[in-house]
PDB file of C-alpha atoms in Angstrom:
ATOM      1  CA  UNK R 133      -8.315  19.976  -0.146  1.00 75.00           C
ATOM      2  CA  UNK R 134      -6.069  20.676  -3.129  1.00 80.00           C
ATOM      3  CA  UNK R 135      -2.954  20.535  -0.959  1.00 81.00           C
ATOM      4  CA  UNK R 136      -4.099  17.324   0.690  1.00 79.00           C
ATOM      5  CA  UNK R 137      -4.857  15.738  -2.676  1.00 82.00           C
ATOM      6  CA  UNK R 138      -1.336  16.526  -3.859  1.00 84.00           C
ATOM      7  CA  UNK R 139       0.481  15.261  -0.764  1.00 85.00           C
ATOM      8  CA  UNK R 140      -1.614  12.478   0.760  1.00 84.00           C
ATOM      9  CA  UNK R 141      -1.753   9.079  -0.913  1.00 84.00           C
ATOM     10  CA  UNK R 142      -4.977   8.119   0.863  1.00 82.00           C
ATOM     11  CA  UNK R 143      -6.760  11.219  -0.393  1.00 86.00           C
ATOM     12  CA  UNK R 144      -5.623  10.443  -3.927  1.00 89.00           C
ATOM     13  CA  UNK R 145      -6.979   6.928  -3.490  1.00 88.00           C
ATOM     14  CA  UNK R 146     -10.324   8.214  -2.201  1.00 87.00           C
ATOM     15  CA  UNK R 147     -10.647  10.756  -5.018  1.00 91.00           C
ATOM     16  CA  UNK R 148      -9.877   8.102  -7.634  1.00 91.00           C
ATOM     17  CA  UNK R 149     -12.382   5.738  -6.035  1.00 88.00           C
ATOM     18  CA  UNK R 150     -15.023   8.489  -5.924  1.00 89.00           C
ATOM     19  CA  UNK R 151     -14.486   9.278  -9.609  1.00 92.00           C
ATOM     20  CA  UNK R 152     -14.714   5.583 -10.512  1.00 90.00           C
ATOM     21  CA  UNK R 153     -17.883   5.151  -8.465  1.00 87.00           C
ATOM     22  CA  UNK R 154     -19.551   8.129 -10.112  1.00 90.00           C
ATOM     23  CA  UNK R 155     -18.644   6.881 -13.588  1.00 91.00           C
ATOM     24  CA  UNK R 156     -19.859   3.351 -12.803  1.00 84.00           C
ATOM     25  CA  UNK R 157     -23.046   4.676 -11.211  1.00 85.00           C
ATOM     26  CA  UNK R 158     -23.929   6.359 -14.502  1.00 88.00           C
ATOM     27  CA  UNK R 159     -24.558   2.878 -15.905  1.00 85.00           C
ATOM     28  CA  UNK R 160     -26.849   1.781 -13.060  1.00 81.00           C
ATOM     29  CA  UNK R 161     -30.471   2.959 -13.068  1.00 77.00           C
ATOM     30  CA  UNK R 162     -30.486   4.781  -9.726  1.00 79.00           C
ATOM     31  CA  UNK R 163     -33.355   7.082  -8.755  1.00 84.00           C
ATOM     32  CA  UNK R 164     -32.489  10.672  -7.896  1.00 87.00           C
ATOM     33  CA  UNK R 165     -32.654  10.121  -4.135  1.00 86.00           C
ATOM     34  CA  UNK R 166     -29.997   7.391  -4.357  1.00 83.00           C
ATOM     35  CA  UNK R 167     -27.767   9.728  -6.345  1.00 87.00           C
ATOM     36  CA  UNK R 168     -28.057  12.318  -3.598  1.00 87.00           C
ATOM     37  CA  UNK R 169     -27.164   9.706  -0.955  1.00 86.00           C
ATOM     38  CA  UNK R 170     -24.239   8.526  -3.076  1.00 86.00           C
ATOM     39  CA  UNK R 171     -22.842  12.048  -3.391  1.00 89.00           C
ATOM     40  CA  UNK R 172     -23.423  12.659   0.318  1.00 88.00           C
ATOM     41  CA  UNK R 173     -21.561   9.434   1.134  1.00 87.00           C
ATOM     42  CA  UNK R 174     -18.645  10.474  -1.059  1.00 89.00           C
ATOM     43  CA  UNK R 175     -18.612  13.856   0.670  1.00 90.00           C
ATOM     44  CA  UNK R 176     -18.549  12.228   4.102  1.00 88.00           C
ATOM     45  CA  UNK R 177     -15.655   9.943   3.159  1.00 87.00           C
ATOM     46  CA  UNK R 178     -13.631  12.832   1.714  1.00 88.00           C
ATOM     47  CA  UNK R 179     -14.412  15.060   4.711  1.00 88.00           C
ATOM     48  CA  UNK R 180     -13.304  12.400   7.153  1.00 86.00           C
ATOM     49  CA  UNK R 181     -10.100  11.862   5.219  1.00 87.00           C
ATOM     50  CA  UNK R 182      -9.410  15.609   5.461  1.00 89.00           C
ATOM     51  CA  UNK R 183     -10.125  15.488   9.205  1.00 88.00           C
ATOM     52  CA  UNK R 184      -7.855  12.464   9.539  1.00 86.00           C
ATOM     53  CA  UNK R 185      -5.039  14.300   7.770  1.00 87.00           C
ATOM     54  CA  UNK R 186      -5.531  17.379   9.953  1.00 87.00           C
ATOM     55  CA  UNK R 187      -5.471  15.355  13.171  1.00 86.00           C
ATOM     56  CA  UNK R 188      -2.395  13.384  12.126  1.00 85.00           C
ATOM     57  CA  UNK R 189      -0.562  16.588  11.200  1.00 85.00           C
ATOM     58  CA  UNK R 190      -1.558  18.149  14.521  1.00 87.00           C
ATOM     59  CA  UNK R 191      -0.179  15.154  16.414  1.00 85.00           C
ATOM     60  CA  UNK R 192       3.046  15.400  14.406  1.00 84.00           C
ATOM     61  CA  UNK R 193       3.263  19.106  15.203  1.00 85.00           C
ATOM     62  CA  UNK R 194       2.750  18.577  18.937  1.00 85.00           C
ATOM     63  CA  UNK R 195       5.464  15.976  19.397  1.00 81.00           C
ATOM     64  CA  UNK R 196       8.811  15.647  17.713  1.00 79.00           C
ATOM     65  CA  UNK R 197       9.716  12.408  19.454  1.00 83.00           C
ATOM     66  CA  UNK R 198       7.973   9.068  19.345  1.00 83.00           C
ATOM     67  CA  UNK R 199       5.253   8.755  21.950  1.00 83.00           C
ATOM     68  CA  UNK R 200       2.837   5.822  22.375  1.00 85.00           C
ATOM     69  CA  UNK R 201      -0.149   8.140  22.859  1.00 83.00           C
ATOM     70  CA  UNK R 202       0.656   9.938  19.614  1.00 82.00           C
ATOM     71  CA  UNK R 203       0.737   6.579  17.848  1.00 83.00           C
ATOM     72  CA  UNK R 204      -2.642   5.653  19.388  1.00 85.00           C
ATOM     73  CA  UNK R 205      -4.186   8.955  18.324  1.00 81.00           C
ATOM     74  CA  UNK R 206      -2.991   8.537  14.762  1.00 79.00           C
ATOM     75  CA  UNK R 207      -4.140   4.916  14.731  1.00 82.00           C
ATOM     76  CA  UNK R 208      -7.625   5.859  15.918  1.00 80.00           C
ATOM     77  CA  UNK R 209      -7.915   8.524  13.225  1.00 76.00           C
ATOM     78  CA  UNK R 210      -6.887   6.073  10.525  1.00 77.00           C
ATOM     79  CA  UNK R 211      -9.224   3.355  11.807  1.00 79.00           C
ATOM     80  CA  UNK R 212     -12.182   5.734  11.749  1.00 75.00           C
ATOM     81  CA  UNK R 213     -11.542   6.592   8.124  1.00 75.00           C
ATOM     82  CA  UNK R 214     -11.177   2.947   7.118  1.00 78.00           C
ATOM     83  CA  UNK R 215     -14.344   2.029   9.038  1.00 78.00           C
ATOM     84  CA  UNK R 216     -16.441   4.685   7.285  1.00 80.00           C
ATOM     85  CA  UNK R 217     -14.947   3.827   3.893  1.00 77.00           C
ATOM     86  CA  UNK R 218     -15.617   0.095   4.311  1.00 79.00           C
ATOM     87  CA  UNK R 219     -19.197   0.680   5.451  1.00 80.00           C
ATOM     88  CA  UNK R 220     -19.817   2.987   2.510  1.00 80.00           C
ATOM     89  CA  UNK R 221     -18.391   0.443   0.072  1.00 79.00           C
ATOM     90  CA  UNK R 222     -20.484  -2.362   1.571  1.00 80.00           C
ATOM     91  CA  UNK R 223     -23.689  -0.348   1.333  1.00 79.00           C
ATOM     92  CA  UNK R 224     -23.109   0.773  -2.242  1.00 77.00           C
ATOM     93  CA  UNK R 225     -21.998  -2.655  -3.438  1.00 78.00           C
ATOM     94  CA  UNK R 226     -25.243  -4.134  -2.146  1.00 80.00           C
ATOM     95  CA  UNK R 227     -27.249  -1.276  -3.657  1.00 77.00           C
ATOM     96  CA  UNK R 228     -25.627  -1.801  -7.057  1.00 76.00           C
ATOM     97  CA  UNK R 229     -26.210  -5.554  -6.895  1.00 79.00           C
ATOM     98  CA  UNK R 230     -29.874  -5.003  -6.045  1.00 77.00           C
ATOM     99  CA  UNK R 231     -30.294  -2.461  -8.842  1.00 75.00           C
ATOM    100  CA  UNK R 232     -28.591  -4.696 -11.373  1.00 74.00           C
ATOM    101  CA  UNK R 233     -30.586  -7.763 -10.355  1.00 76.00           C
ATOM    102  CA  UNK R 234     -33.867  -5.934 -11.018  1.00 75.00           C
ATOM    103  CA  UNK R 235     -32.509  -4.328 -14.175  1.00 66.00           C
ATOM    104  CA  UNK R 236     -31.149  -7.495 -15.780  1.00 62.00           C
TER     105      UNK R 236
END
């Protein structure tokens, strides 16, 4: 993960977002079970980004020339990561809004 964090811009983005989310979540009165789901969600997003990087590097290793199937494979990997990230953000934004509306 250390190597990926140094070389992959998307992993750096996800790590920065995870750090920001954790810091912001400290100010929201979440019960313990929501904290565990939050950390699990962050772990899933980071794991899928690592898998995405591994699959993209494998595709690059297997073909030196441009191939439409290689482009499709890399596109599918990237779309999966974006899909999971967007769903996670949507869920946690609604959870924060609900928590803040009851807190304020």
